[in-house]
Coordinates of C-alpha atoms in Angstrom, one line a residue:
X1045 CA 32.0 -9.5 3.2
X1046 CA 30.5 -7.3 0.4
X1047 CA 28.3 -8.6 -2.4
X1048 CA 26.0 -7.4 -5.2
X1049 CA 22.3 -8.1 -5.7
X1050 CA 20.6 -7.4 -9.1
X1051 CA 16.8 -6.9 -9.2
X1052 CA 14.3 -6.5 -11.9
X1053 CA 10.5 -6.3 -12.1
X1054 CA 8.2 -9.0 -13.3
X1055 CA 9.1 -11.4 -16.0
X1056 CA 5.6 -12.1 -17.5
X1057 CA 6.7 -14.3 -20.4
X1058 CA 5.3 -17.1 -22.5
X1059 CA 8.3 -18.2 -24.6
X1060 CA 12.0 -17.6 -24.3
X1061 CA 13.6 -14.2 -24.5
X1062 CA 15.4 -13.9 -27.9
X1063 CA 18.9 -12.5 -27.8
X1064 CA 19.6 -9.1 -29.3
X1065 CA 21.9 -6.2 -28.2
X1066 CA 21.5 -7.0 -24.5
X1067 CA 25.1 -6.6 -23.3
X1068 CA 24.2 -3.8 -20.9
X1069 CA 21.5 -5.9 -19.3
X1070 CA 23.7 -8.9 -19.1
X1071 CA 26.4 -6.8 -17.4
X1072 CA 23.9 -5.4 -14.8
X1073 CA 22.8 -8.9 -14.0
X1074 CA 26.3 -10.1 -13.5
X1075 CA 25.9 -10.1 -9.7
X1076 CA 26.2 -12.5 -6.8
X1077 CA 22.4 -12.9 -7.0
X1078 CA 20.1 -11.8 -9.8
X1079 CA 16.4 -11.9 -9.0
X1080 CA 13.1 -11.3 -10.8
X1081 CA 9.4 -12.1 -10.3
X1082 CA 8.2 -14.9 -12.6
X1083 CA 4.6 -14.0 -13.2
X1084 CA 3.6 -17.1 -15.1
X1085 CA 3.0 -20.8 -14.6
X1086 CA 4.8 -23.4 -16.6
X1087 CA 2.4 -25.3 -18.8
X1088 CA 1.5 -28.8 -17.6
X1089 CA -0.5 -31.5 -19.3
X1090 CA -2.0 -32.4 -15.9
X1091 CA -3.0 -28.8 -15.1
X1092 CA -6.3 -27.0 -15.9
X1093 CA -7.2 -23.3 -15.8
X1094 CA -8.2 -22.1 -12.4
X1095 CA -9.6 -18.8 -13.7
X1096 CA -11.8 -17.5 -16.5
X1097 CA -9.6 -14.5 -17.1
X1098 CA -6.1 -14.2 -18.6
X1099 CA -3.7 -17.1 -18.2
X1100 CA 0.0 -16.6 -18.5
X1101 CA 1.7 -20.0 -19.3
X1102 CA 5.4 -20.2 -19.9
X1103 CA 7.5 -22.9 -21.6
X1104 CA 10.5 -24.4 -19.9
X1105 CA 12.6 -22.7 -22.5
X1106 CA 11.4 -19.4 -21.2
X1107 CA 13.0 -20.1 -17.8
X1108 CA 16.1 -21.4 -19.6
X1109 CA 16.4 -18.0 -21.3
X1110 CA 16.2 -16.2 -17.9
X1111 CA 19.0 -18.3 -16.6
X1112 CA 21.1 -17.7 -19.7
X1113 CA 20.6 -14.0 -19.4
X1114 CA 22.0 -14.1 -15.8
X1115 CA 19.2 -14.6 -13.4
X1116 CA 19.8 -17.0 -10.6
X1117 CA 16.6 -16.7 -8.5
X1118 CA 12.8 -16.4 -9.1
X1119 CA 10.0 -15.1 -6.9
X1120 CA 6.8 -17.0 -7.5
X1121 CA 4.1 -15.6 -5.2
X1122 CA 1.7 -13.8 -7.6
X1123 CA -1.7 -13.9 -9.3
X1124 CA -0.4 -16.0 -12.2
X1125 CA 1.5 -18.6 -10.2
X1126 CA -1.7 -20.6 -9.7
X1127 CA -3.1 -20.3 -13.2
X1128 CA -2.9 -24.1 -13.6
X1129 CA -3.4 -25.0 -10.0
X1130 CA -1.1 -27.4 -8.1
X1131 CA 0.1 -29.2 -11.3
X1132 CA 1.3 -25.8 -12.7
X1133 CA 3.2 -25.2 -9.5
X1134 CA 4.9 -28.6 -9.7
X1135 CA 5.7 -28.0 -13.4
X1136 CA 7.2 -24.5 -12.6
X1137 CA 9.4 -25.8 -9.8
X1138 CA 10.6 -28.7 -12.0
X1139 CA 11.4 -26.3 -14.9
X1140 CA 13.2 -23.9 -12.5
X1141 CA 15.3 -26.7 -11.1
X1142 CA 16.2 -27.9 -14.5
X1143 CA 17.2 -24.4 -15.6
X1144 CA 19.4 -23.9 -12.5
X1145 CA 17.1 -21.3 -10.9
X1146 CA 16.0 -21.2 -7.3
X1147 CA 12.4 -20.4 -6.7
X1148 CA 10.5 -19.0 -3.7
X1149 CA 6.9 -18.2 -2.8
X1150 CA 5.0 -21.3 -4.0
X1151 CA 4.9 -24.9 -3.0
X1152 CA 2.9 -28.0 -2.3
X1153 CA 2.0 -26.7 1.2
X1154 CA 2.4 -23.6 3.3
X1155 CA 5.7 -24.8 4.8
X1156 CA 7.2 -25.0 1.3
X1157 CA 5.7 -21.8 0.0
X1158 CA 6.9 -19.7 3.0
X1159 CA 10.3 -21.3 3.0
X1160 CA 13.0 -19.0 1.6
X1161 CA 15.4 -19.8 -1.2
X1162 CA 18.9 -19.8 0.3
X1163 CA 21.7 -18.6 -2.1
X1164 CA 25.4 -18.6 -1.3
X1165 CA 27.1 -15.2 -1.0
X1166 CA 30.6 -16.6 -0.2
X1167 CA 32.6 -17.1 3.0
X1168 CA 29.8 -19.3 4.4
X1169 CA 27.2 -16.5 4.1
X1170 CA 23.8 -16.9 2.5
X1171 CA 20.9 -14.8 1.3
X1172 CA 17.3 -15.8 2.2
X1173 CA 14.9 -14.9 -0.6
X1174 CA 11.2 -14.8 0.6
X1175 CA 8.3 -14.2 -1.8
X1176 CA 4.8 -13.4 -0.7
X1177 CA 1.5 -12.2 -2.3
X1178 CA -0.4 -9.3 -0.7
X1179 CA -3.6 -9.9 -2.5
X1180 CA -6.4 -9.5 -3.2
X1181 CA -6.9 -13.0 -4.5
X1182 CA -9.3 -15.9 -3.9
X1183 CA -8.3 -18.0 -0.8
X1184 CA -7.9 -21.1 -2.9
X1185 CA -4.6 -19.7 -4.4
X1186 CA -2.9 -19.5 -1.0
X1187 CA -1.0 -22.5 0.3
X1188 CA -2.2 -24.2 3.5
X1189 CA -1.1 -27.2 5.6
X1190 CA -2.6 -29.6 3.1
X1191 CA -3.0 -27.4 0.0
X1192 CA -0.6 -26.3 -2.7
X1193 CA -0.4 -22.6 -3.5
X1194 CA 1.5 -19.4 -2.9
X1195 CA 2.7 -17.7 0.3
X1196 CA 0.3 -15.1 1.7
X1197 CA 0.8 -11.8 3.4
X1198 CA -2.7 -10.6 2.8
X1199 CA -3.5 -6.9 3.3
X1200 CA -6.7 -6.1 5.0
X1201 CA -8.6 -2.8 4.7
X1202 CA -10.9 -1.4 7.3
X1203 CA -13.0 1.5 6.2
X1204 CA -13.7 4.2 8.8
X1205 CA -17.0 6.1 8.6
X1206 CA -18.3 8.9 10.7
X1207 CA -21.0 7.7 13.3
X1208 CA -24.0 9.0 11.3
X1209 CA -22.9 7.3 8.1
X1210 CA -22.0 4.1 9.9
X1211 CA -25.5 4.2 11.5
X1212 CA -27.1 4.7 8.1
X1213 CA -25.2 1.7 6.8
X1214 CA -26.5 -0.4 9.7
X1215 CA -30.0 0.6 8.8
X1216 CA -29.6 -0.3 5.2
X1217 CA -28.3 -3.8 6.2
X1218 CA -31.2 -4.3 8.5
X1219 CA -33.7 -3.3 5.8
X1220 CA -32.1 -5.7 3.3
X1221 CA -31.9 -8.5 5.9
X1222 CA -28.2 -8.8 5.4
X1223 CA -27.4 -8.5 9.1
X1224 CA -29.6 -11.4 10.0
X1225 CA -28.5 -13.4 7.0
X1226 CA -24.8 -13.0 8.0
X1227 CA -25.5 -13.8 11.6
X1228 CA -27.3 -17.1 10.6
X1229 CA -24.3 -18.2 8.5
X1230 CA -21.8 -17.2 11.2
X1231 CA -23.8 -19.2 13.8
X1232 CA -23.1 -22.5 11.9
X1233 CA -19.6 -21.6 10.8
X1234 CA -20.5 -21.1 7.1
X1235 CA -19.1 -17.6 7.3
X1236 CA -16.3 -16.2 9.5
X1237 CA -17.2 -14.9 12.9
X1238 CA -18.4 -11.4 13.6
X1239 CA -15.8 -8.6 13.6
X1240 CA -14.6 -7.5 17.0
X1241 CA -15.4 -3.9 16.1
X1242 CA -17.6 -2.2 13.5
X1243 CA -19.6 -4.3 11.0
X1244 CA -19.1 -6.4 7.9
X1245 CA -21.0 -5.4 4.7
X1246 CA -20.6 -6.1 1.0
X1247 CA -17.3 -7.9 1.6
X1248 CA -15.8 -5.0 3.5
X1249 CA -15.1 -4.2 7.2
X1250 CA -16.5 -0.8 8.4
X1251 CA -15.5 0.9 11.7
X1252 CA -16.3 4.1 13.5
X1253 CA -14.0 7.1 12.7
X1254 CA -14.0 10.9 12.5
X1255 CA -14.0 10.8 8.7
X1256 CA -14.1 8.5 5.7
X1257 CA -10.7 6.8 5.6
X1258 CA -9.0 3.5 4.8
X1259 CA -6.9 1.7 7.4
X1260 CA -4.6 -1.1 6.1
X1261 CA -2.8 -3.8 7.9
X1262 CA -1.3 -7.2 7.1
X1263 CA -3.4 -10.2 8.2
X1264 CA -2.0 -10.8 11.7
X1265 CA -1.5 -14.6 11.3
X1266 CA 0.2 -14.1 7.9
X1267 CA 2.5 -11.5 9.4
X1268 CA 3.4 -13.6 12.4
X1269 CA 4.2 -16.6 10.2
X1270 CA 6.5 -14.5 8.1
X1271 CA 8.1 -12.8 11.1
X1272 CA 8.9 -16.2 12.6
X1273 CA 10.5 -17.4 9.4
X1274 CA 12.5 -14.2 9.1
X1275 CA 13.7 -14.4 12.7
X1276 CA 15.0 -17.9 12.0
X1277 CA 16.8 -16.6 8.9
X1278 CA 18.3 -13.7 10.9
X1279 CA 19.4 -16.0 13.6
X1280 CA 21.3 -18.0 11.0
X1281 CA 23.0 -14.9 9.8
X1282 CA 21.3 -14.6 6.4
X1283 CA 20.8 -11.5 4.4
X1284 CA 17.0 -11.2 3.9
X1285 CA 15.3 -10.1 0.7
X1286 CA 11.5 -9.9 0.6
X1287 CA 9.6 -10.0 -2.7
X1288 CA 6.1 -8.7 -2.4
X1289 CA 3.5 -8.9 -5.1
X1290 CA 0.5 -6.5 -4.8
X1291 CA -2.7 -5.8 -6.6
X1292 CA -4.1 -3.1 -4.2
X1293 CA -3.1 -0.3 -6.6
X1294 CA -3.7 3.4 -6.4
X1295 CA -6.0 4.9 -9.1
X1296 CA -2.7 6.3 -10.6
X1297 CA -0.7 3.1 -11.0
X1298 CA 2.6 4.8 -11.1
X1299 CA 2.2 6.0 -7.4
X1300 CA 3.3 3.9 -4.5
X1301 CA 0.2 2.7 -2.5
X1302 CA -0.2 5.0 0.5
X1303 CA 0.0 2.1 3.0
X1304 CA 3.1 0.4 1.5
X1305 CA 5.8 2.4 3.3
X1306 CA 4.3 1.6 6.7
X1307 CA 4.2 -2.1 5.9
X1308 CA 7.8 -1.9 4.6
X1309 CA 8.9 -0.2 7.9
X1310 CA 7.3 -3.1 9.9
X1311 CA 9.0 -5.7 7.7
X1312 CA 12.4 -4.0 8.0
X1313 CA 11.9 -3.9 11.8
X1314 CA 11.2 -7.7 11.6
X1315 CA 14.5 -8.2 9.7
X1316 CA 14.2 -7.4 6.0
X1317 CA 17.3 -6.0 4.4
X1318 CA 15.8 -5.3 0.9
X1319 CA 12.2 -5.2 -0.3
X1320 CA 11.3 -5.8 -4.0
X1321 CA 7.7 -5.0 -5.0
X1322 CA 5.9 -6.0 -8.1
X1323 CA 2.3 -6.1 -9.3
X1324 CA 1.3 -2.9 -11.0
X1325 CA 2.8 -3.2 -14.6
X1326 CA 4.4 0.2 -14.3
X1327 CA 7.5 1.7 -12.6
X1328 CA 7.0 3.2 -9.1
X1329 CA 9.5 5.3 -7.1
X1330 CA 12.3 3.8 -4.9
X1331 CA 12.7 4.7 -1.3
X1332 CA 15.2 4.3 1.5
X1333 CA 13.3 3.4 4.7
X1334 CA 15.4 3.2 7.9
X1335 CA 18.4 3.0 5.6
X1336 CA 17.1 -0.1 3.6
X1337 CA 16.3 0.0 -0.1
X1338 CA 12.6 -0.4 -0.8
X1339 CA 11.2 -0.7 -4.3
X1340 CA 7.4 -0.7 -4.2
X1341 CA 7.1 -1.5 -7.9
X1342 CA 9.9 -2.2 -10.5
X1343 CA 7.3 -2.6 -13.2
X1344 CA 8.1 -5.0 -16.0
X1345 CA 11.2 -6.8 -17.3
X1346 CA 9.4 -8.9 -19.9
X1347 CA 5.7 -8.3 -20.6
X1348 CA 4.1 -10.8 -23.0
X1349 CA 0.7 -9.1 -22.8
X1350 CA -2.1 -9.8 -25.3
X1351 CA -3.5 -6.3 -24.6
X1352 CA -0.8 -4.1 -26.0
X1353 CA -3.2 -1.9 -27.8
X1354 CA -5.4 -1.3 -24.7
X1355 CA -2.4 -0.2 -22.7
X1356 CA -1.3 2.1 -25.5
X1357 CA -4.8 3.6 -26.0
X1358 CA -5.0 4.3 -22.2
X1359 CA -1.4 5.7 -22.2
X1360 CA -0.3 3.2 -19.5
X1361 CA 3.5 3.1 -19.6
X1362 CA 4.2 -0.6 -19.4
X1363 CA 7.2 -0.6 -21.8
X1364 CA 9.7 1.4 -19.8
X1365 CA 11.2 0.5 -16.5
X1366 CA 14.6 -0.1 -14.7
X1367 CA 16.8 -2.9 -13.5
X1368 CA 19.0 -2.2 -10.5
X1369 CA 22.1 -3.7 -8.9
X1370 CA 22.8 -3.0 -5.3
X1371 CA 26.2 -3.0 -3.7
X1372 CA 26.0 -4.3 -0.2
X1373 CA 28.9 -3.8 2.2
X1374 CA 30.2 -6.1 5.0
X1375 CA 27.7 -4.6 7.5
X1376 CA 24.7 -5.3 5.2
X1377 CA 24.4 -1.6 4.2
X1378 CA 23.6 -0.5 0.7
X1379 CA 26.5 1.6 -0.5
X1380 CA 25.5 2.1 -4.2
X1381 CA 22.7 1.4 -6.6
X1382 CA 23.5 0.9 -10.3
X1383 CA 20.3 1.9 -12.2
X1384 CA 19.7 0.8 -15.8
X1385 CA 16.6 2.3 -17.5
X1386 CA 15.3 -0.3 -19.9
X1387 CA 12.9 -0.8 -22.8
X1388 CA 10.9 -3.8 -21.6
X1389 CA 10.8 -7.0 -23.7
X1390 CA 7.6 -6.9 -25.8
X1391 CA 5.7 -9.8 -27.3
X1392 CA 7.2 -11.1 -30.5
X1393 CA 3.8 -10.4 -32.2
X1394 CA 0.3 -9.4 -30.9
X1395 CA -1.3 -12.5 -29.4
X1396 CA 1.8 -14.6 -30.1
X1397 CA 3.7 -16.8 -27.6
X1398 CA 7.0 -17.3 -29.4
X1399 CA 8.9 -15.1 -27.0
X1400 CA 10.3 -11.6 -27.3
X1401 CA 13.6 -9.8 -27.6
X1402 CA 15.4 -9.2 -24.4
X1403 CA 15.1 -5.7 -22.8
X1404 CA 17.5 -3.0 -24.0
X1405 CA 18.8 0.2 -22.4
X1406 CA 16.8 3.4 -22.8
X1407 CA 18.7 6.5 -23.9
X1408 CA 18.1 10.2 -24.1
X1409 CA 14.9 11.8 -22.8
X1410 CA 13.3 8.3 -22.2
X1411 CA 16.2 7.4 -19.9
X1412 CA 16.1 10.7 -18.1
X1413 CA 12.3 10.6 -17.6
X1414 CA 12.4 7.0 -16.2
X1415 CA 15.4 7.9 -13.9
X1416 CA 13.4 10.9 -12.6
X1417 CA 10.4 8.7 -11.9
X1418 CA 12.5 6.1 -10.1
X1419 CA 14.3 8.6 -7.9
X1420 CA 11.5 11.1 -7.2
X1421 CA 10.9 9.8 -3.6
X1422 CA 14.6 9.7 -2.6
X1423 CA 16.2 12.2 -0.4
X1424 CA 19.7 13.6 -1.0
X1425 CA 21.3 10.6 0.8
X1426 CA 19.3 8.2 -1.4
X1427 CA 20.1 10.0 -4.6
X1428 CA 23.8 10.0 -3.7
X1429 CA 23.7 6.2 -3.9
X1430 CA 22.6 6.1 -7.6
X1431 CA 24.9 5.3 -10.4
X1432 CA 22.8 5.8 -13.6

């Protein structure tokens, strides 16, 4: 059977979205499943801040407004899901359930956090929505067997250095005493064991190589855990959507991280049908990888930032993005992509939390520029799928 899947970027919101001329957005979200990344924690009297930086706390009414607009599912594995710790996760799940929204990517233990949301597609078929965070984040935010948190798929970077530079680094560590200090901590289990190759320094893993380079891979245990869960979903005949939240950005935020396509290809080989990326607050290009739609960054859908002026002063384009609707055929192939360039929902007022108008369609040169950015990495076959 064929079906439609609507996707948007992150809904970073505090209060409810306020209706305005949003008929085009509502029409796009009229799909069998409509999904966004909730980058917030619902406020809870029992919770307390887990960070000293920005908190994004949403009201239950904010989630109600997402449901009223047409969303049916939320991804919740990101850097703001744990803003109030476990009580915030409980409050967010309760508010999502009350609003009629499924939620994936967080839970009271790792089994709950990694478990996909299952949404009906008709004729007995279901979609499995997984949500995972790629880091970097403190370990405390990630769920474990006896700890609430979010689902991890942590990316690890190994830095290659030519032999002479690696030797110089070893000498620096020896002069500082860092090598002996680390060995003493490792001996009693206070720090992780020594790397199998290379050396650890300043929180990084260095290896020998012909030139300076960064080598990325998903943490093996995290990847194996996800692959096992996806295999079970595939065995059950589910259509698999992966939501990946990432803060390992390029210096130019609008560019897809260099390592992301290789990770996407691994995940597609493990069973993913669609990959939705969020994290950087700007739109990044779409790709087709092995015939599967991959969105490394759909930017924002709602962005209740308290730093509007800083983004404007630095010319960071956080206020324009797209929402998409995929047409999937009976063989799980994407046959068309409806693309709606949008003006992102802004805060009602600087520093306020009363909500914001819903996003509205872009037009003219704004729409053309955003469409060009969205499609710049697509080949002719990929561009042929677009219905702007």
